[in-house]
Amino acid sequence: MAELRTDRLTLRRWRDSDLEPWAVMNADPEVREHLGDLLTREQSDASVARFQAEFDQRGYGWWAVEVRATGEFIGFAGLDQVDDDMPFTGVEIGWRLARSAWGRGYATEAALTVVAYGFDTLELPEILSVTTATNLRSQAVMRRIGMTRVPDGDFDDPTAPEGPLRPNVLYRIARSARS
């Protein structure tokens, strides 16, 4: 598994020491605002086990993100196959950070590194990203990393209940369009 580094961040394999802060993030209503229900500790731990297994199987996935200067775990960033129940296919970029890491440019920094890995190492032709229509912060990150919204790609997430989490927006970036 490749470890990725930026000036301020390390994207790396998950460690047992990440489980507690990850569980705290997944129990935070503000972190989960655009994601759905809060996760129990067991659900949170199981998600990390899934992330590791998928990474081992495919060679890419969700990296744990830590601040290089302190070693503090702050969330995840990475790539994943689009779920089968979505109205499109491809590889999706995503990120989730602890509230204490918000507003520092970490999501953009990590995402730019993940995009570079996806295009330069995996030679993906395109990377997608989706979020709820109301998640303006993530949409801003998508634009900062060079993604473009595809309005005719907007969709209702079939896995979300009726309500604000159902309408989603689609963003794309093609390897050929990367600046």
One Martini backbone bead per residue (centre of mass of N, CA, C, O) as a GRO file, in nm:
protein
  179
    1MET     BB    1   0.093   0.038   0.026
    2ALA     BB    2   0.070   0.354  -0.035
    3GLU     BB    3   0.232   0.643   0.067
    4LEU     BB    4   0.124   0.974   0.123
    5ARG     BB    5   0.260   1.311   0.066
    6THR     BB    6   0.271   1.623   0.207
    7ASP     BB    7   0.357   1.896   0.368
    8ARG     BB    8   0.121   1.818   0.612
    9LEU     BB    9   0.062   1.515   0.511
   10THR     BB   10  -0.046   1.171   0.580
   11LEU     BB   11  -0.116   0.890   0.377
   12ARG     BB   12  -0.229   0.586   0.534
   13ARG     BB   13  -0.241   0.328   0.710
   14TRP     BB   14  -0.417   0.180   0.934
   15ARG     BB   15  -0.461   0.200   1.290
   16ASP     BB   16  -0.551   0.124   1.602
   17SER     BB   17  -0.530   0.433   1.698
   18ASP     BB   18  -0.776   0.525   1.497
   19LEU     BB   19  -1.045   0.411   1.612
   20GLU     BB   20  -1.131   0.622   1.819
   21PRO     BB   21  -1.135   0.887   1.645
   22TRP     BB   22  -1.325   0.764   1.433
   23ALA     BB   23  -1.565   0.714   1.623
   24VAL     BB   24  -1.603   1.006   1.704
   25MET     BB   25  -1.668   1.110   1.421
   26ASN     BB   26  -1.918   0.900   1.376
   27ALA     BB   27  -2.065   1.052   1.645
   28ASP     BB   28  -2.080   1.323   1.484
   29PRO     BB   29  -2.327   1.522   1.363
   30GLU     BB   30  -2.154   1.715   1.185
   31VAL     BB   31  -1.993   1.504   1.025
   32ARG     BB   32  -2.282   1.340   0.949
   33GLU     BB   33  -2.485   1.537   0.807
   34HIS     BB   34  -2.423   1.410   0.489
   35LEU     BB   35  -2.441   1.072   0.573
   36GLY     BB   36  -2.616   1.015   0.829
   37ASP     BB   37  -2.601   0.807   1.051
   38LEU     BB   38  -2.475   0.719   1.324
   39LEU     BB   39  -2.207   0.542   1.462
   40THR     BB   40  -2.096   0.288   1.604
   41ARG     BB   41  -1.822   0.138   1.712
   42GLU     BB   42  -1.862  -0.120   1.547
   43GLN     BB   43  -1.915   0.017   1.273
   44SER     BB   44  -1.652   0.174   1.264
   45ASP     BB   45  -1.457  -0.066   1.280
   46ALA     BB   46  -1.572  -0.213   1.029
   47SER     BB   47  -1.491   0.002   0.823
   48VAL     BB   48  -1.187  -0.037   0.851
   49ALA     BB   49  -1.177  -0.332   0.769
   50ARG     BB   50  -1.286  -0.275   0.485
   51PHE     BB   51  -1.073  -0.079   0.390
   52GLN     BB   52  -0.836  -0.278   0.411
   53ALA     BB   53  -0.943  -0.502   0.226
   54GLU     BB   54  -0.976  -0.324  -0.028
   55PHE     BB   55  -0.684  -0.234  -0.046
   56ASP     BB   56  -0.560  -0.517  -0.071
   57GLN     BB   57  -0.721  -0.592  -0.332
   58ARG     BB   58  -0.668  -0.309  -0.519
   59GLY     BB   59  -0.448  -0.071  -0.407
   60TYR     BB   60  -0.697   0.102  -0.309
   61GLY     BB   61  -0.854   0.380  -0.109
   62TRP     BB   62  -0.872   0.450   0.233
   63TRP     BB   63  -0.692   0.678   0.388
   64ALA     BB   64  -0.526   0.777   0.642
   65VAL     BB   65  -0.509   1.094   0.816
   66GLU     BB   66  -0.221   1.295   0.896
   67VAL     BB   67  -0.032   1.507   1.079
   68ARG     BB   68   0.299   1.547   1.052
   69ALA     BB   69   0.382   1.728   1.302
   70THR     BB   70   0.193   1.530   1.517
   71GLY     BB   71   0.026   1.255   1.423
   72GLU     BB   72  -0.262   1.331   1.380
   73PHE     BB   73  -0.566   1.211   1.346
   74ILE     BB   74  -0.829   1.338   1.089
   75GLY     BB   75  -0.897   1.093   0.877
   76PHE     BB   76  -0.999   1.073   0.529
   77ALA     BB   77  -0.874   0.958   0.201
   78GLY     BB   78  -0.986   0.868  -0.144
   79LEU     BB   79  -1.069   0.564  -0.319
   80ASP     BB   80  -1.365   0.432  -0.497
   81GLN     BB   81  -1.599   0.239  -0.590
   82VAL     BB   82  -1.885   0.261  -0.719
   83ASP     BB   83  -2.177   0.183  -0.639
   84ASP     BB   84  -2.410  -0.031  -0.783
   85ASP     BB   85  -2.673   0.169  -0.707
   86MET     BB   86  -2.576   0.365  -0.905
   87PRO     BB   87  -2.617   0.575  -1.209
   88PHE     BB   88  -2.303   0.500  -1.212
   89THR     BB   89  -1.958   0.471  -1.297
   90GLY     BB   90  -1.648   0.424  -1.111
   91VAL     BB   91  -1.425   0.652  -0.952
   92GLU     BB   92  -1.410   0.775  -0.621
   93ILE     BB   93  -1.379   1.062  -0.434
   94GLY     BB   94  -1.283   1.121  -0.083
   95TRP     BB   95  -1.376   1.270   0.245
   96ARG     BB   96  -1.299   1.287   0.611
   97LEU     BB   97  -1.320   1.516   0.884
   98ALA     BB   98  -1.251   1.653   1.157
   99ARG     BB   99  -1.351   1.941   1.294
  100SER     BB  100  -1.057   2.034   1.383
  101ALA     BB  101  -0.976   2.029   1.050
  102TRP     BB  102  -1.137   2.250   0.963
  103GLY     BB  103  -1.034   2.525   0.758
  104ARG     BB  104  -0.710   2.428   0.654
  105GLY     BB  105  -0.694   2.259   0.366
  106TYR     BB  106  -0.681   1.942   0.392
  107ALA     BB  107  -0.881   1.832   0.185
  108THR     BB  108  -0.746   1.951  -0.064
  109GLU     BB  109  -0.463   1.834  -0.023
  110ALA     BB  110  -0.545   1.537  -0.023
  111ALA     BB  111  -0.706   1.533  -0.292
  112LEU     BB  112  -0.476   1.611  -0.483
  113THR     BB  113  -0.308   1.356  -0.419
  114VAL     BB  114  -0.521   1.150  -0.506
  115VAL     BB  115  -0.550   1.239  -0.796
  116ALA     BB  116  -0.259   1.191  -0.877
  117TYR     BB  117  -0.264   0.889  -0.816
  118GLY     BB  118  -0.498   0.811  -1.005
  119PHE     BB  119  -0.350   0.916  -1.269
  120ASP     BB  120  -0.035   0.834  -1.239
  121THR     BB  121  -0.068   0.532  -1.121
  122LEU     BB  122  -0.363   0.417  -1.216
  123GLU     BB  123  -0.469   0.549  -1.484
  124LEU     BB  124  -0.715   0.709  -1.476
  125PRO     BB  125  -0.955   0.872  -1.676
  126GLU     BB  126  -1.144   0.918  -1.412
  127ILE     BB  127  -1.304   1.125  -1.156
  128LEU     BB  128  -1.536   1.114  -0.896
  129SER     BB  129  -1.806   1.303  -0.724
  130VAL     BB  130  -2.017   1.297  -0.429
  131THR     BB  131  -2.304   1.479  -0.292
  132THR     BB  132  -2.492   1.663  -0.138
  133ALA     BB  133  -2.659   1.950  -0.226
  134THR     BB  134  -2.588   2.082   0.076
  135ASN     BB  135  -2.265   2.030   0.042
  136LEU     BB  136  -2.070   2.300   0.002
  137ARG     BB  137  -1.788   2.227   0.105
  138SER     BB  138  -1.732   1.986  -0.084
  139GLN     BB  139  -1.783   2.137  -0.346
  140ALA     BB  140  -1.545   2.332  -0.310
  141VAL     BB  141  -1.328   2.116  -0.323
  142MET     BB  142  -1.393   2.010  -0.601
  143ARG     BB  143  -1.324   2.276  -0.744
  144ARG     BB  144  -1.026   2.310  -0.633
  145ILE     BB  145  -0.943   2.021  -0.787
  146GLY     BB  146  -1.100   2.053  -1.088
  147MET     BB  147  -1.389   2.004  -1.076
  148THR     BB  148  -1.706   1.929  -1.243
  149ARG     BB  149  -2.021   1.984  -1.278
  150VAL     BB  150  -2.303   1.752  -1.354
  151PRO     BB  151  -2.622   1.829  -1.380
  152ASP     BB  152  -2.724   1.562  -1.542
  153GLY     BB  153  -2.605   1.383  -1.281
  154ASP     BB  154  -2.805   1.431  -1.096
  155PHE     BB  155  -2.938   1.264  -0.793
  156ASP     BB  156  -3.105   1.011  -0.624
  157ASP     BB  157  -3.033   0.840  -0.351
  158PRO     BB  158  -3.129   0.508  -0.305
  159THR     BB  159  -3.007   0.486   0.008
  160ALA     BB  160  -3.178   0.726   0.086
  161PRO     BB  161  -3.388   0.891   0.248
  162GLU     BB  162  -3.618   1.091   0.264
  163GLY     BB  163  -3.466   1.406   0.201
  164PRO     BB  164  -3.162   1.585   0.225
  165LEU     BB  165  -2.984   1.314   0.133
  166ARG     BB  166  -3.089   1.246  -0.157
  167PRO     BB  167  -2.984   1.485  -0.304
  168ASN     BB  168  -2.739   1.479  -0.566
  169VAL     BB  169  -2.407   1.545  -0.678
  170LEU     BB  170  -2.194   1.567  -0.973
  171TYR     BB  171  -1.845   1.511  -1.024
  172ARG     BB  172  -1.563   1.579  -1.255
  173ILE     BB  173  -1.241   1.434  -1.374
  174ALA     BB  174  -1.007   1.437  -1.623
  175ARG     BB  175  -0.700   1.358  -1.713
  176SER     BB  176  -0.697   1.552  -1.970
  177ALA     BB  177  -0.792   1.816  -1.777
  178ARG     BB  178  -0.544   1.837  -1.625
  179SER     BB  179  -0.326   2.100  -1.490
   0.00000   0.00000   0.00000
